[in-house]
XYZ file of N, CA and C in Angstrom:
696
model
N 0.754 -1.031 0.150
C 0.087 -0.091 0.072
C 0.980 1.197 0.046
N 0.655 2.100 -0.940
C 1.382 3.374 -1.129
C 0.615 4.628 -1.003
N 0.868 5.598 -0.353
C -0.029 6.857 -0.392
C 1.102 7.962 -0.679
N 0.545 8.854 -1.544
C 1.127 10.316 -1.996
C 0.534 11.193 -1.232
N 1.168 12.019 -0.532
C 0.746 13.165 0.215
C 1.500 14.560 -0.375
N 0.967 15.450 -0.692
C 1.691 16.914 -0.903
C 1.556 17.781 0.287
N 2.230 18.506 0.607
C 2.605 19.349 1.623
C 2.722 18.588 2.872
N 3.739 17.717 2.713
C 3.472 16.554 3.895
C 4.293 16.642 5.002
N 5.108 17.802 5.153
C 5.970 17.825 6.481
C 5.491 18.732 7.681
N 4.161 19.296 7.266
C 3.502 20.237 8.447
C 2.236 20.041 8.428
N 1.706 20.422 9.582
C 0.282 20.690 9.834
C -0.590 19.231 9.266
N -1.560 19.455 8.480
C -2.571 18.458 7.996
C -1.718 17.459 7.210
N -0.894 17.703 6.318
C -0.005 16.777 5.699
C 0.748 15.871 6.546
N 1.317 16.405 7.588
C 2.112 15.734 8.462
C 1.484 14.829 9.521
N 0.221 15.157 9.529
C -0.610 14.246 10.580
C -1.167 13.015 9.709
N -1.541 13.358 8.333
C -1.788 12.269 7.457
C -0.611 11.218 7.136
N 0.602 11.607 6.837
C 1.305 10.750 6.658
C 1.707 9.874 7.976
N 1.628 10.468 9.334
C 1.835 9.766 10.571
C 0.572 8.654 10.728
N -0.580 8.931 10.381
C -1.761 8.075 10.569
C -1.765 7.159 9.294
N -1.423 7.331 8.149
C -1.357 6.416 7.187
C -0.175 5.508 7.441
N 0.809 6.059 7.851
C 2.087 5.093 8.178
C 1.909 4.039 9.460
N 0.978 4.534 10.278
C 0.728 3.670 11.336
C -0.171 2.514 10.947
N -1.032 2.674 9.862
C -1.730 1.740 9.325
C -0.996 0.543 8.158
N 0.369 0.987 8.165
C 1.006 0.079 7.303
C 1.392 0.672 5.792
N 0.992 1.890 5.548
C 1.396 2.440 4.216
C 2.578 2.904 4.141
N 3.224 2.570 2.982
C 4.416 3.395 2.566
C 4.086 4.542 2.101
N 4.886 5.652 2.231
C 4.531 7.012 1.864
C 5.556 7.713 0.863
N 4.930 8.506 -0.175
C 5.587 9.268 -0.800
C 5.376 10.760 -0.368
N 6.363 11.418 0.035
C 6.152 12.745 0.589
C 6.696 13.664 -0.320
N 5.853 14.932 -0.370
C 6.308 15.805 -1.169
C 6.194 17.441 -0.579
N 7.344 17.913 -0.363
C 7.356 19.351 0.105
C 8.490 20.164 -0.473
N 8.420 21.318 -0.291
C 9.557 22.276 -0.939
C 10.736 22.208 0.065
N 10.685 21.611 1.237
C 11.833 21.931 2.200
C 12.699 20.454 2.355
N 13.819 20.600 1.988
C 14.594 19.347 1.802
C 15.015 18.697 3.144
N 15.239 19.772 4.297
C 15.647 19.392 5.576
C 14.535 18.858 6.262
N 12.989 19.586 6.012
C 11.838 18.773 6.702
C 11.622 17.395 6.118
N 11.794 17.437 4.841
C 11.639 15.915 4.409
C 12.513 14.809 4.946
N 13.785 15.302 4.974
C 14.852 14.086 5.648
C 14.312 14.048 7.156
N 14.147 14.921 7.716
C 13.598 14.822 9.070
C 12.274 13.751 9.044
N 11.397 14.050 8.311
C 10.264 13.341 8.339
C 10.588 11.914 7.852
N 11.379 11.590 6.764
C 11.895 10.274 6.253
C 12.361 9.684 7.406
N 13.350 10.025 8.297
C 14.157 9.585 9.421
C 13.309 9.045 10.665
N 12.092 10.087 10.862
C 11.263 9.717 11.867
C 10.446 8.767 11.416
N 9.681 8.617 10.390
C 8.603 7.772 10.042
C 9.354 6.350 9.902
N 10.415 6.059 9.255
C 11.107 4.729 8.951
C 11.501 4.205 10.206
N 11.986 5.106 11.060
C 12.477 4.343 12.355
C 11.400 4.094 13.385
N 10.245 4.891 13.365
C 8.937 4.496 14.087
C 8.217 3.451 13.853
N 8.102 3.520 12.313
C 7.099 2.557 11.704
C 7.548 1.285 11.040
N 8.938 1.404 10.660
C 9.640 0.623 9.786
C 9.015 0.284 8.609
N 8.042 1.491 7.878
C 7.831 1.676 6.706
C 8.709 2.707 5.668
N 8.349 2.299 4.324
C 9.237 3.018 3.522
C 8.526 4.334 3.313
N 9.435 5.430 3.457
C 8.963 6.902 3.270
C 10.024 7.458 2.260
N 9.432 7.619 0.861
C 10.141 8.229 -0.286
C 9.868 9.694 -0.144
N 10.870 10.686 -0.224
C 10.706 12.014 -0.144
C 11.065 12.408 -1.682
N 10.219 13.502 -1.851
C 10.772 14.464 -3.006
C 10.529 15.782 -2.915
N 11.674 16.451 -3.026
C 11.505 17.819 -3.053
C 10.996 18.749 -4.250
N 10.301 19.713 -3.947
C 9.733 20.264 -5.065
C 9.049 21.418 -4.887
N 8.872 22.572 -5.793
C 7.936 23.809 -5.639
C 6.781 23.588 -6.396
N 5.792 23.310 -5.768
C 4.553 22.989 -6.625
C 3.851 24.179 -6.943
N 4.162 25.566 -6.604
C 4.009 26.629 -7.549
C 4.568 26.856 -8.649
N 5.455 26.246 -8.836
C 6.447 26.164 -10.170
C 5.953 25.125 -11.252
N 5.669 25.531 -12.539
C 5.391 24.520 -13.633
C 6.717 23.667 -13.939
N 7.692 24.193 -13.898
C 8.854 23.268 -14.113
C 8.994 22.530 -13.128
N 9.140 22.914 -12.031
C 9.207 21.875 -10.893
C 8.012 20.802 -10.792
N 6.887 21.300 -11.115
C 5.924 20.102 -11.235
C 6.268 19.120 -12.151
N 6.536 19.622 -13.226
C 6.725 18.540 -14.553
C 7.973 17.739 -14.001
N 9.299 18.166 -13.221
C 10.108 17.143 -12.779
C 9.729 16.243 -11.925
N 8.843 16.846 -10.794
C 8.207 15.902 -9.896
C 7.520 14.994 -10.551
N 6.465 15.061 -11.480
C 5.832 13.960 -11.926
C 6.775 13.026 -12.666
N 7.732 13.588 -13.408
C 8.741 12.623 -13.927
C 9.441 11.691 -13.128
N 9.533 12.281 -11.755
C 10.221 11.406 -10.693
C 9.406 10.464 -10.283
N 8.171 10.848 -10.308
C 6.924 9.956 -9.824
C 6.741 8.558 -10.597
N 7.126 8.872 -11.657
C 6.503 7.935 -12.818
C 6.865 6.429 -12.358
N 7.972 6.069 -11.637
C 8.186 4.539 -11.463
C 7.244 4.012 -10.381
N 6.622 5.271 -9.552
C 5.777 4.751 -8.399
C 4.374 4.624 -8.690
N 3.882 5.479 -10.093
C 2.517 5.594 -10.251
C 1.585 4.657 -10.011
N 2.012 3.249 -10.929
C 1.133 2.366 -10.739
C 0.877 1.643 -9.544
N 1.693 1.994 -8.464
C 1.779 1.196 -7.267
C 0.906 2.263 -6.107
N 0.665 3.609 -6.442
C -0.064 4.412 -5.425
C -1.526 3.959 -5.516
N -1.901 3.871 -4.036
C -3.461 3.479 -3.849
C -4.074 4.771 -3.252
N -3.293 5.665 -2.701
C -4.101 6.831 -2.256
C -3.152 7.914 -2.389
N -4.124 9.035 -2.929
C -3.396 10.540 -3.142
C -4.242 11.589 -2.191
N -3.304 12.369 -1.504
C -3.617 13.408 -0.854
C -3.172 14.516 -1.330
N -4.207 15.385 -1.978
C -3.712 16.844 -2.663
C -3.916 17.661 -1.363
N -2.880 18.165 -0.744
C -2.891 18.866 0.565
C -2.383 20.117 0.376
N -1.191 20.147 -0.450
C -0.296 21.434 -0.509
C -1.466 22.549 -0.928
N -1.141 23.608 -0.373
C -2.043 24.862 -0.713
C -1.172 26.204 -0.071
N -1.485 27.310 -0.689
C -1.166 28.618 -0.109
C -2.400 29.465 0.285
N -2.253 30.439 1.150
C -3.060 31.394 1.298
C -2.553 32.803 0.945
N -3.464 33.558 0.846
C -3.157 35.086 0.561
C -4.120 36.060 0.844
N -3.750 37.351 1.218
C -4.777 38.315 1.534
C -4.663 39.336 0.513
N -5.976 39.793 0.215
C -6.120 40.871 -1.142
C -7.605 40.787 -1.472
N -8.174 42.062 -1.690
C -9.410 42.037 -2.420
C -9.261 42.164 -3.935
N -10.255 42.005 -4.671
C -10.023 41.773 -6.367
C -9.642 43.012 -6.644
N -10.089 44.183 -6.282
C -9.500 45.523 -6.692
C -7.678 45.649 -6.779
N -7.330 44.853 -5.632
C -5.918 44.997 -5.387
C -5.122 43.905 -6.034
N -5.888 42.757 -6.333
C -5.138 41.719 -7.036
C -4.530 41.920 -8.254
N -3.303 41.328 -8.649
C -2.696 41.407 -9.783
C -3.031 39.898 -10.405
N -2.609 40.026 -11.675
C -2.846 38.599 -12.286
C -1.698 37.837 -11.965
N -0.588 38.239 -11.606
C 0.472 37.506 -10.994
C -0.104 36.582 -9.705
N -0.575 37.598 -8.903
C -0.949 36.719 -7.690
C -2.203 35.792 -7.622
N -2.935 36.086 -8.576
C -4.162 35.183 -9.134
C -3.245 33.918 -9.672
N -2.242 34.056 -10.438
C -1.549 32.791 -11.121
C -0.901 32.142 -10.230
N -0.395 32.598 -9.098
C 0.445 32.173 -8.100
C -0.153 31.161 -7.460
N -1.468 31.782 -6.890
C -2.577 30.944 -6.014
C -3.042 29.855 -6.832
N -3.210 30.181 -8.230
C -3.850 29.046 -8.935
C -2.793 28.003 -9.385
N -1.801 28.331 -9.325
C -0.630 27.312 -9.542
C -0.671 26.515 -8.277
N -0.513 27.010 -6.946
C -0.455 26.371 -5.800
C -1.555 25.501 -5.344
N -2.812 26.142 -5.728
C -4.071 25.375 -5.167
C -4.954 24.656 -6.008
N -4.602 24.877 -7.401
C -5.270 24.027 -8.388
C -4.349 23.226 -9.394
N -3.325 24.124 -9.883
C -2.549 23.081 -10.997
C -1.864 22.159 -10.389
N -1.425 22.327 -9.163
C -0.446 21.017 -8.531
C -1.332 19.970 -8.345
N -2.574 20.233 -7.798
C -3.497 18.794 -7.689
C -4.119 18.436 -9.131
N -4.433 19.211 -10.270
C -4.758 18.895 -11.192
C -3.813 17.941 -11.863
N -2.341 18.231 -12.074
C -1.309 17.593 -12.899
C -0.869 16.254 -12.077
N -1.045 16.283 -10.700
C -0.677 15.028 -10.105
C -1.767 13.840 -10.158
N -2.882 14.387 -10.023
C -4.211 13.642 -10.170
C -4.192 13.314 -11.854
N -4.070 14.173 -12.661
C -4.112 13.735 -14.084
C -2.901 12.525 -14.476
N -1.859 12.672 -13.882
C -0.656 11.542 -14.108
C -1.287 10.215 -13.392
N -2.138 10.114 -12.475
C -2.584 9.123 -11.894
C -3.810 8.400 -12.414
N -4.475 9.267 -13.145
C -5.912 8.662 -13.571
C -5.843 7.416 -14.533
N -4.907 7.265 -15.379
C -4.878 5.972 -16.045
C -4.439 4.742 -15.226
N -3.660 4.879 -14.298
C -3.173 3.866 -13.433
C -4.346 3.380 -12.593
N -5.065 4.633 -11.854
C -6.355 4.125 -11.182
C -7.360 3.374 -11.888
N -7.596 3.962 -13.010
C -8.766 3.289 -13.938
C -8.409 1.854 -14.218
N -7.147 1.807 -14.476
C -6.430 0.380 -14.950
C -6.758 -0.641 -13.861
N -6.475 0.018 -12.479
C -6.547 -1.147 -11.323
C -8.142 -1.197 -10.941
N -8.905 -0.267 -11.261
C -10.279 -0.059 -10.561
C -9.984 0.177 -9.229
N -9.116 0.828 -8.750
C -9.108 0.949 -7.286
C -8.422 2.195 -7.037
N -8.671 2.929 -5.985
C -7.786 4.105 -5.614
C -8.646 5.001 -4.786
N -8.061 6.021 -4.012
C -8.701 6.927 -3.265
C -7.962 8.467 -3.585
N -8.670 9.253 -3.757
C -8.319 10.683 -3.929
C -8.969 11.429 -2.934
N -8.241 12.330 -1.989
C -8.549 13.243 -0.997
C -8.228 14.426 -1.488
N -8.948 15.549 -1.678
C -8.703 16.791 -2.096
C -8.857 17.807 -0.830
N -7.856 18.347 -0.197
C -7.953 19.172 0.782
C -8.293 20.694 0.434
N -9.554 21.052 0.551
C -10.136 22.182 0.027
C -9.857 23.235 1.254
N -11.373 23.874 1.364
C -11.431 24.913 2.537
C -12.905 25.135 2.613
N -13.403 25.735 3.544
C -14.795 26.181 3.655
C -14.912 27.454 2.487
N -13.917 27.954 2.125
C -13.901 28.937 1.219
C -14.004 28.543 -0.361
N -14.224 27.229 -0.478
C -14.303 26.437 -1.894
C -16.072 26.631 -2.100
N -16.668 26.737 -0.825
C -18.165 26.886 -1.105
C -18.763 28.292 -0.696
N -17.638 29.273 -0.239
C -18.222 30.375 0.253
C -17.233 31.446 -0.332
N -17.398 32.558 -0.013
C -16.287 33.644 -0.581
C -16.008 34.671 0.639
N -14.564 34.804 0.517
C -13.948 35.905 1.526
C -13.523 37.091 0.572
N -14.140 38.120 0.683
C -13.734 39.404 -0.282
C -12.277 39.795 0.049
N -11.885 39.406 1.248
C -10.421 39.788 1.619
C -9.413 38.949 1.243
N -9.644 37.740 0.715
C -9.079 36.700 0.253
C -9.217 35.996 -1.306
N -9.243 37.181 -2.087
C -9.889 36.810 -3.468
C -9.029 35.754 -4.318
N -7.808 35.893 -4.177
C -7.209 35.042 -5.037
C -7.323 33.459 -4.536
N -7.103 33.410 -3.139
C -7.474 32.182 -2.677
C -8.674 31.547 -2.524
N -9.817 32.485 -2.791
C -11.195 31.883 -2.898
C -11.408 31.272 -4.173
N -10.829 32.149 -5.261
C -11.048 31.830 -6.567
C -10.151 30.425 -6.859
N -9.364 30.421 -6.397
C -8.414 29.153 -6.648
C -8.954 27.900 -6.125
N -9.506 27.990 -4.667
C -10.264 26.962 -4.146
C -11.580 26.649 -4.926
N -12.153 27.554 -5.278
C -13.498 27.314 -6.065
C -13.062 26.383 -7.369
N -11.905 26.654 -8.014
C -11.458 25.722 -9.091
C -11.030 24.449 -8.526
N -10.561 24.405 -7.498
C -10.253 23.148 -6.952
C -11.480 22.243 -6.616
N -12.492 22.970 -6.098
C -13.862 22.212 -6.019
C -14.170 21.603 -7.238
N -14.161 22.108 -8.282
C -14.664 21.864 -9.648
C -13.839 20.778 -10.115
N -12.510 20.654 -9.691
C -11.680 19.677 -10.322
C -11.878 18.444 -9.502
N -12.253 18.530 -8.000
C -12.732 17.537 -7.256
C -13.913 17.044 -7.853
N -15.057 17.628 -8.231
C -16.275 17.043 -8.452
C -16.186 16.446 -9.982
N -15.400 16.829 -10.817
C -15.190 16.271 -12.119
C -14.436 14.850 -11.810
N -13.320 14.870 -11.041
C -12.759 13.584 -10.774
C -13.711 12.556 -10.177
N -14.509 13.057 -9.186
C -15.428 12.153 -8.579
C -16.249 11.366 -9.468
N -16.873 12.176 -10.382
C -17.902 11.616 -11.534
C -17.160 10.666 -12.618
N -16.120 11.129 -12.782
C -15.247 10.448 -13.897
C -14.733 9.197 -13.492
N -14.481 9.299 -12.255
C -13.839 7.904 -11.783
C -14.597 7.152 -10.926
N -15.760 7.376 -10.786
C -16.906 6.500 -9.907
C -17.085 5.319 -10.473
N -17.371 5.368 -12.181
C -17.528 3.898 -12.849
C -16.522 2.867 -12.612
N -15.145 3.550 -12.269
C -14.041 2.766 -12.119
C -13.583 2.171 -10.696
N -14.729 2.468 -9.850
C -14.606 2.079 -8.527
C -13.293 2.881 -7.755
N -13.252 4.129 -8.216
C -12.270 5.025 -7.424
C -13.039 6.020 -6.836
N -12.728 6.235 -5.476
C -13.335 7.162 -4.463
C -12.707 8.405 -4.366
N -13.382 9.531 -4.600
C -12.962 10.998 -4.604
C -13.549 11.719 -3.612
N -12.801 12.100 -2.629
C -13.540 12.944 -1.461
C -12.929 14.496 -1.245
N -13.886 15.285 -1.230
C -13.607 16.612 -0.902
C -13.642 16.927 0.693
N -12.492 17.435 1.335
C -12.631 17.803 2.617
C -12.609 19.417 2.759
N -13.398 19.973 3.465
C -13.676 21.410 3.636
C -13.235 21.639 5.086
N -12.065 22.176 5.244
C -11.723 22.460 6.849
C -12.034 23.881 6.815
N -12.480 24.351 8.077
C -12.422 25.568 8.477
C -11.288 25.906 9.031
N -11.110 26.600 10.178
C -9.705 26.972 10.969
C -9.130 25.920 11.598
N -7.890 25.558 11.025
C -7.242 24.204 11.654
C -5.861 24.794 12.204
N -5.542 24.255 13.272
C -4.315 24.284 14.111
C -3.209 23.808 13.405
N -2.608 24.763 12.600
C -1.408 24.473 11.813
C -0.234 25.498 11.958
N 0.833 25.127 11.478
C 1.899 26.382 11.563
C 1.516 27.532 10.883
N 0.563 27.762 10.180
C 0.329 29.075 9.519
C -0.324 29.984 10.538
N -0.592 29.567 11.836
C -1.203 30.344 12.737
C 0.191 30.859 13.672
N 1.296 30.295 13.286
C 2.365 31.100 14.295
C 2.633 32.482 14.129
N 2.782 32.808 15.574
C 3.032 34.418 15.525
C 1.785 35.068 15.576
N 0.625 34.470 15.379
C -0.670 35.025 15.417
C -1.563 34.628 16.643
N -1.901 35.857 17.471
C -2.924 35.353 18.697
C -4.105 34.879 18.422
N -4.248 33.682 18.636
C -5.720 32.846 18.275
C -5.556 31.675 19.166
N -6.998 31.292 19.342
C -7.279 30.151 20.345
C -6.994 28.861 19.750
N -5.806 28.338 19.497
C -5.548 27.151 18.421
C -5.992 25.877 18.950
N -6.053 25.808 20.112
C -6.592 24.530 20.841
C -8.097 24.358 20.528
N -8.994 25.549 20.200
C -10.291 25.121 20.017
C -10.583 25.149 18.518
N -9.398 25.248 17.655
C -9.640 24.827 16.160
C -9.805 23.219 15.891
N -10.160 23.348 14.601
C -10.044 21.767 14.107
C -8.530 21.446 14.328
N -8.146 20.159 14.718
C -7.066 19.658 14.752
C -6.533 18.807 13.531
N -5.151 18.881 13.070
C -4.700 18.087 12.046
C -4.952 16.726 12.283
N -5.100 16.284 13.342
C -5.450 14.805 13.545
C -6.842 14.345 13.397
N -7.765 15.299 13.552
C -9.151 15.120 13.255
C -9.316 14.698 11.856
N -8.595 15.564 10.744
C -8.601 15.263 9.247
C -7.997 13.955 9.190
N -6.801 13.622 9.793
C -5.973 12.475 9.507
C -6.692 11.069 9.654
N -7.382 11.298 11.021
C -8.145 10.090 11.374
C -9.365 9.931 10.317
N -10.137 10.935 9.867
C -11.143 10.700 8.982
C -10.500 9.929 7.797
N -9.273 10.473 7.138
C -8.678 9.733 6.138
C -8.529 8.375 6.236
N -7.650 7.964 7.596
C -7.595 6.759 7.925
C -8.691 5.809 7.844
N -9.722 6.402 8.225
C -11.015 5.389 8.547
C -11.659 5.336 7.162
N -11.500 6.349 6.346
C -12.223 6.195 5.079
C -11.373 5.147 4.060
N -10.102 5.149 3.974
C -9.346 4.090 3.171
C -9.629 2.725 3.764
N -9.843 2.556 4.980
C -10.329 1.181 5.500
C -11.658 0.953 5.546
N -12.529 1.734 4.851
C -13.964 1.588 4.806
C -14.726 0.597 3.858
N -15.802 0.729 3.855
C -16.533 -0.202 2.843
C -16.301 0.013 1.361
N -16.197 -1.243 0.971
C -15.929 -1.097 -0.767
C -17.188 -0.585 -1.593
N -18.388 -0.565 -0.867
C -19.413 -0.003 -1.779
C -19.849 1.264 -1.334
N -19.438 1.991 -0.503
C -19.711 3.507 -0.252
C -18.648 4.165 -0.139
N -18.909 5.487 0.082
C -17.672 6.544 0.454
C -18.320 7.768 0.809
N -17.492 8.462 1.621
C -18.156 9.924 1.994
C -17.635 10.873 0.739
N -18.453 11.458 -0.013
C -18.247 12.236 -1.289
C -17.590 13.827 -0.489
N -18.033 14.293 0.503
C -17.457 15.503 1.008
C -17.859 15.575 2.516
N -16.858 16.166 3.183
C -17.070 16.570 4.521
C -16.444 17.738 4.859
N -17.196 18.410 5.925
C -16.637 19.691 6.380
C -16.426 19.721 7.758
N -15.143 20.290 8.151
C -14.785 20.291 9.570
C -14.567 21.763 10.011
N -15.454 21.924 10.981
C -15.549 23.452 11.629
C -15.338 23.475 12.959
N -14.453 24.268 13.548
C -14.523 24.416 15.057
C -15.767 24.484 15.705
N -16.155 24.154 16.819
C -17.320 24.548 17.798
C -17.526 25.758 18.054
N -16.438 26.360 18.366
C -16.372 27.832 18.600
C -16.844 28.658 17.384
N -17.984 29.237 17.110
C -18.475 30.212 16.372
C -17.483 31.318 16.019
N -16.602 31.769 16.829
C -15.688 32.949 16.619
C -14.474 32.428 15.617
N -14.553 31.035 15.507
C -13.193 30.898 14.848
C -13.414 30.865 13.546
């Protein structure tokens, strides 16, 4: 069993790596930080005795994504689970956003997931088996005027998720959209916030772990995680 996770060294991605490793999955971890990847690899392989392949790359860069997918080629037919977790957040309203900022967020939050998913589609279809989880945001179904580029990119990712779900359903491949609200991740470092009352990364990781071990005949199409505290 092999799982591919993007944005794998911190926050939600790191929790998913831990959770699936505990269940016996080998891991392909993608991140832009070589140092964090090496630390993750050493910790996972020592703790769980599973293989943890690490691939460094900037998923906001087209050239880097092409190189990453090339490096993934030997593994594609063996991947059972894909978690498109990598993403970026930015602040700005439509009046102030530039085409470059829109493109940067589109690269990070949409094209990275699109290109990796597209590379896996023929192998999943051939096996008639597989699971894709797309980590979106509650802003994929709502709007935040002060985060225009982020909102647009996440709406695009939702469309991709829904298309993947329906295209792959006849092949018994499950595609699930995960819509988190405020999650206790390193993105909150240096910001005064009640992080203990937020959604915790393990909440999402446990859902994914339970989903991949679930029934062959049903699946959760989408799920929203929100803090109980309405102020978050």
